[in-house]
CSV table of C-alpha atoms in Angstrom, one decimal:
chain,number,residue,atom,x,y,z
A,1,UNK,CA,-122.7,6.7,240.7
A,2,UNK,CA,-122.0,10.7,239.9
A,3,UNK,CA,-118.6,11.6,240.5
A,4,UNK,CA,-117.6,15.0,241.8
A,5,UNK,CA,-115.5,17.3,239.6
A,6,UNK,CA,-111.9,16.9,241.1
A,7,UNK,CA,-110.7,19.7,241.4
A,8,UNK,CA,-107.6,20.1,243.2
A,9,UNK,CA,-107.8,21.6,246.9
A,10,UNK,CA,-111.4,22.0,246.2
A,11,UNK,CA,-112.6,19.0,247.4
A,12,UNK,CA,-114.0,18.0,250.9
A,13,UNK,CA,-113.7,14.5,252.0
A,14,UNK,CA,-117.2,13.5,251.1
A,15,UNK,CA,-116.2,14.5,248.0
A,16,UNK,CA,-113.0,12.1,247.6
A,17,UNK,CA,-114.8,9.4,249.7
A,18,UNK,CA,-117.3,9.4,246.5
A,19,UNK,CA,-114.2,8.9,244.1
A,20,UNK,CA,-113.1,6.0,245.8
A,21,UNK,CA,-116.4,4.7,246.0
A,22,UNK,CA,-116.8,4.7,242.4
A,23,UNK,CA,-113.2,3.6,241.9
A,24,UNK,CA,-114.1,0.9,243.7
A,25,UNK,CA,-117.1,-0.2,242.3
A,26,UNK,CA,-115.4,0.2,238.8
A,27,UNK,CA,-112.7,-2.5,239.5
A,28,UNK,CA,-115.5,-5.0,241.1
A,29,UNK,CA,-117.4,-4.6,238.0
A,30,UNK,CA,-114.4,-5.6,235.5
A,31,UNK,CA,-113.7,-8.7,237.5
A,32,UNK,CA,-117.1,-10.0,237.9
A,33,UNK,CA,-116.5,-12.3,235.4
A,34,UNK,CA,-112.7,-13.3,235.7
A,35,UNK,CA,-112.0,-16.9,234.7
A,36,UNK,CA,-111.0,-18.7,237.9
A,37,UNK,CA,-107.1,-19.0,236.4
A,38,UNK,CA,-106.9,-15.4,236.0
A,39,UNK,CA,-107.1,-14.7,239.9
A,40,UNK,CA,-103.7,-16.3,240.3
A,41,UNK,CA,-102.2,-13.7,237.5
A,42,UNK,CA,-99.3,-12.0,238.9
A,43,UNK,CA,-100.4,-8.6,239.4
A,44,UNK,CA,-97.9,-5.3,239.0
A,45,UNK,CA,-97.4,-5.3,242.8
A,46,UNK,CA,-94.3,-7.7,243.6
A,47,UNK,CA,-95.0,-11.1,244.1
A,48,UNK,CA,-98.6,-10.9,244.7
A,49,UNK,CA,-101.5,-12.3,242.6
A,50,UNK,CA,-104.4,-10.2,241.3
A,51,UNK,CA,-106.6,-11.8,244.3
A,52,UNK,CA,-104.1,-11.0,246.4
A,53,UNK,CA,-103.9,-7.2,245.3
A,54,UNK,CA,-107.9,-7.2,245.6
A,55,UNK,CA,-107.5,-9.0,248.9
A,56,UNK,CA,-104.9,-6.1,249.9
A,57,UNK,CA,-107.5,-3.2,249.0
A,58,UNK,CA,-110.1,-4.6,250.9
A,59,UNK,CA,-108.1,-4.6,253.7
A,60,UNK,CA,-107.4,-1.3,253.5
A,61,UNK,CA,-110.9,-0.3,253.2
A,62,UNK,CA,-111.2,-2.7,256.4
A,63,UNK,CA,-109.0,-1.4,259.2
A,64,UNK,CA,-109.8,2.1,261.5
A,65,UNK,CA,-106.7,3.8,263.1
A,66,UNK,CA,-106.6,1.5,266.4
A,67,UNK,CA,-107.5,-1.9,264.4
A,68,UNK,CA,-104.4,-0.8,262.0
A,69,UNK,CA,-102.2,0.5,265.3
A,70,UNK,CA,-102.9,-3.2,267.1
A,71,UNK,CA,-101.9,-4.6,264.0
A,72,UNK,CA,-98.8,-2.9,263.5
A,73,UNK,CA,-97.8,-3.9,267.6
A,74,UNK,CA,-98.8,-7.4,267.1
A,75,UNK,CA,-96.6,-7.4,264.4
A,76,UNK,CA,-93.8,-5.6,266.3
A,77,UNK,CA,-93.7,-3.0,264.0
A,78,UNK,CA,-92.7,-4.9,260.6
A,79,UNK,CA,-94.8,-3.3,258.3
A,80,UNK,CA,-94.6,-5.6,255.4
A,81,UNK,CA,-95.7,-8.4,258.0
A,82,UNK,CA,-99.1,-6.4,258.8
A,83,UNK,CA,-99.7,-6.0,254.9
A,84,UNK,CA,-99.5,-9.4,254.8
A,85,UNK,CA,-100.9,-10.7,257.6
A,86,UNK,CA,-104.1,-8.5,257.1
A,87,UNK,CA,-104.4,-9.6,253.3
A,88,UNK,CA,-104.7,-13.2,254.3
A,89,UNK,CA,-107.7,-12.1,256.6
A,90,UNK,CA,-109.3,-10.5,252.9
A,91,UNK,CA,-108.8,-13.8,250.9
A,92,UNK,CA,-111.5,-15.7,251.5
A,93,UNK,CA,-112.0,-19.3,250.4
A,94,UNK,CA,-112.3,-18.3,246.8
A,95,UNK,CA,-112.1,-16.1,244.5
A,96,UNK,CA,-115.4,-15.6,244.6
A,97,UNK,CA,-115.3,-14.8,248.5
A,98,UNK,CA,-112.5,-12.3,247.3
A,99,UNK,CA,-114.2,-10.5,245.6
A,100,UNK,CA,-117.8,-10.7,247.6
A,101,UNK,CA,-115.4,-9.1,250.3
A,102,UNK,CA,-114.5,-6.4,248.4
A,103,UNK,CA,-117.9,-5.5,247.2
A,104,UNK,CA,-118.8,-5.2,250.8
A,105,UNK,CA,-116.5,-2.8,251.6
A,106,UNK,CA,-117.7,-0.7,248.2
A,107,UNK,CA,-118.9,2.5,250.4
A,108,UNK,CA,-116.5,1.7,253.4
A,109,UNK,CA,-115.3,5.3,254.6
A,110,UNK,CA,-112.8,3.3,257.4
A,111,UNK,CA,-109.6,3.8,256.5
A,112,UNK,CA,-105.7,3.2,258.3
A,113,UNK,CA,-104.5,7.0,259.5
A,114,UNK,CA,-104.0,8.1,256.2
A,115,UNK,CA,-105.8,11.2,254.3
A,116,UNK,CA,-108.5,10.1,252.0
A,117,UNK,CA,-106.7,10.8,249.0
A,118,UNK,CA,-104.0,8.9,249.9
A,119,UNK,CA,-106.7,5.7,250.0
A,120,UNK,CA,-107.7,7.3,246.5
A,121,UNK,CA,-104.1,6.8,245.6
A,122,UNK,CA,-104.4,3.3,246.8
A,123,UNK,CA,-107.4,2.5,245.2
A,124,UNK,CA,-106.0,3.5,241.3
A,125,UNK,CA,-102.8,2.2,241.7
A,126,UNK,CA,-103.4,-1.0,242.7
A,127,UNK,CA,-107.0,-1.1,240.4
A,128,UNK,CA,-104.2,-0.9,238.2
A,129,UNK,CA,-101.7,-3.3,239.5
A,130,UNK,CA,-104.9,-5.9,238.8
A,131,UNK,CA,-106.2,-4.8,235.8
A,132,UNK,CA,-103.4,-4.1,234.2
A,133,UNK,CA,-102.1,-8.1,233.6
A,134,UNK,CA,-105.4,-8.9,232.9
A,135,UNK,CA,-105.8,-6.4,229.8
A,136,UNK,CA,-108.1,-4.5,231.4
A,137,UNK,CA,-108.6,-0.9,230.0
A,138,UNK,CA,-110.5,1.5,232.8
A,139,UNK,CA,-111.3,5.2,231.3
A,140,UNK,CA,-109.9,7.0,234.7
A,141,UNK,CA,-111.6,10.2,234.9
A,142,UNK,CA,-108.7,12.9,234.4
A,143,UNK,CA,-109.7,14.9,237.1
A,144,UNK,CA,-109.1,12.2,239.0
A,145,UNK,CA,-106.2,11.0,237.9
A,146,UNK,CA,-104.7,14.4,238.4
A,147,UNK,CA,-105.4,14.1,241.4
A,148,UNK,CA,-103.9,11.3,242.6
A,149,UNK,CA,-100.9,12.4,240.4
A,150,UNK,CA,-100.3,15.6,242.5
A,151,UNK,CA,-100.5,13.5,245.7
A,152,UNK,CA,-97.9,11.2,244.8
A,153,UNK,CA,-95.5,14.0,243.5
A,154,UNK,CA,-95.4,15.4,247.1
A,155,UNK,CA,-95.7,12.7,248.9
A,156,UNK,CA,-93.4,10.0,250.2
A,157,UNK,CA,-95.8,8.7,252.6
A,158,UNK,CA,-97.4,5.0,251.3
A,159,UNK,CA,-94.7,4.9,248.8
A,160,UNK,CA,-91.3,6.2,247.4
A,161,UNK,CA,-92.6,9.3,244.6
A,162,UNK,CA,-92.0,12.4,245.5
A,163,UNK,CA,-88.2,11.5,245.6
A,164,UNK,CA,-88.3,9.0,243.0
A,165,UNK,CA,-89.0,12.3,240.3
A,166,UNK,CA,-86.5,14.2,242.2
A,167,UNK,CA,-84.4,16.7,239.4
A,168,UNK,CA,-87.1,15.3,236.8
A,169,UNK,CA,-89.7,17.1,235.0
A,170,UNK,CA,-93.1,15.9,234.4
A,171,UNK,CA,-96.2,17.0,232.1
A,172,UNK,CA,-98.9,15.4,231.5
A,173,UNK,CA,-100.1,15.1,227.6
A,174,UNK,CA,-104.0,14.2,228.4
A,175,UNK,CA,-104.5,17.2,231.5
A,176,UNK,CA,-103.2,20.0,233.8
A,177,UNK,CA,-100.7,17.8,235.9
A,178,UNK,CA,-97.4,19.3,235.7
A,179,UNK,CA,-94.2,19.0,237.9
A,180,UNK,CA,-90.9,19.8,238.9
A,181,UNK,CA,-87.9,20.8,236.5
A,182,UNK,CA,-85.0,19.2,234.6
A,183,UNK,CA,-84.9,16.1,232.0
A,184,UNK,CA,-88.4,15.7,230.5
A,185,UNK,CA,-90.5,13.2,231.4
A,186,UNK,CA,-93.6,13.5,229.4
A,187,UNK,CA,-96.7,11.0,229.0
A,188,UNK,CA,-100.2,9.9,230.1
A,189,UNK,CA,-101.5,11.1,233.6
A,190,UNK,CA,-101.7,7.6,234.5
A,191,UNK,CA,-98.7,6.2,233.0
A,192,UNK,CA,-96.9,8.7,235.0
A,193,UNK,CA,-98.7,8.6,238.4
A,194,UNK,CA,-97.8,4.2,238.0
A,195,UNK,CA,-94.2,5.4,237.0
A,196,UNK,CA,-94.3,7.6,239.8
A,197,UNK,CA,-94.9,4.9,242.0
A,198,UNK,CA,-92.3,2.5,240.8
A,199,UNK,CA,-94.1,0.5,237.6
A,200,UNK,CA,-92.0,0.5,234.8
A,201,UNK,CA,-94.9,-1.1,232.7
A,202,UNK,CA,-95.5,2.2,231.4
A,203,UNK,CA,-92.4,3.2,229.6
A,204,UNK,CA,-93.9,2.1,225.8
A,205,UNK,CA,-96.0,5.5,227.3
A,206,UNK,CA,-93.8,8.0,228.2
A,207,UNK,CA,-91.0,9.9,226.4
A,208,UNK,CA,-88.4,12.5,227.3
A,209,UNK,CA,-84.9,12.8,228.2
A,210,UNK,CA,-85.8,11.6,231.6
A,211,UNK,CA,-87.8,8.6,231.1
A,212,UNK,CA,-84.1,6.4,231.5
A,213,UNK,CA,-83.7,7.9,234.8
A,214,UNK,CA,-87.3,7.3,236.0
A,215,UNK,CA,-87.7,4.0,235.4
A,216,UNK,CA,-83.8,3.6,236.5
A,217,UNK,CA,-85.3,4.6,239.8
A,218,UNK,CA,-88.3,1.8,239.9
A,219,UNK,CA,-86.6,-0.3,242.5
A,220,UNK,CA,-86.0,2.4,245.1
A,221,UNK,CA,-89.3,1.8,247.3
């Protein structure tokens, strides 16, 4: 699949839908041949397995504005109870059924109300929060990556970042992304996009005066 250049504000949404479409397609390739103990791996993303984080992003891919809204009344409004619930409608039997659902929903363009780079966001985070335990290396695309970094540094909206780097400063040594001012915080584009987002798996990655205070911060959200 050709990938657009990311360039920031430059890009329509057919343009980002194609990032998470090979994103996604990406992740399905580096588990197609997982051993059947490595789907119960616990994945970066508290208390769930790498099925379970796969099970979550297909989901994602799976629910349009009112199918996400009947969700959310159903479940009285308890967010973490419609995550849930909807990830148990993603498992499947097996893992194999895990991850035949997510193939399926490969060049899904349905989404929850959220802008598409926010489900860009999703995608590389949690591609992450699976691959990651499994010692899985993915070459992200920096573009991309920069990307996604930029939306989490002013945005609060699917997760705690943009106040989790508060009074920090952050520069990318692989790319453009760049940030904010005050203690140092200085590494990978996608060791601090994760950091961003509350994984402190990265710090080996990152150096600066502020990397203490980052990772400090990991628990907020």
């Amino acid at each position: 699949m050709t990938e657009p250049k990311a360039e920031p504000g430059r890009l329509d949404s057919a343009d980002l839908w194609s990032l998470v479409h090979a994103e996604r397609a990406a992740l399905a390739a580096d588990l197609t041949n997982l051993a059947a103990d490595q789907w119960t791996t616990p994945s970066m993303c508290t208390e769930l397995t790498v099925r379970e984080v796969l099970a979550h992003l297909t989901a994602a891919a799976s629910l349009n504005p009112v199918r996400w809204m009947l969700g959310v009344i159903r479940c009285r409004f308890d967010f973490d109870r419609q995550v849930a619930m909807r990830l148990a409608e993603q498992m499947g039997r097996d893992p194999d059924e895990t991850l035949d659902r997510f193939r399926r929903v490969i060049t899904s363009t349905t989404k929850p109300p959220l802008p598409v780079l926010a489900m860009l966001g999703e995608q590389i985070v949690h591609g992450e929060d699976i691959r990651r335990p499994l010692g899985i290396r993915h070459p992200y695309p920096i573009d991309t990556v920069t990307l996604v970094a930029e939306h989490y540094a002013g945005s609060d909206l699917t997760v705690l970042a943009k106040g989790r780097i508060e009074g920090l400063r952050l520069v990318a040594n692989d790319g453009p992304f760049t940030t904010g001012s005050g203690p140092l915080v200085s590494g990978s584009t996608l060791a601090l996009t994760m950091a961003m987002t509350g994984r402190t798996a990265y710090h080996e990655e990152l150096t600066g005066d502020g990397v203490t205070l980052l990772l400090g911060r990991g628990a907020m959200g």
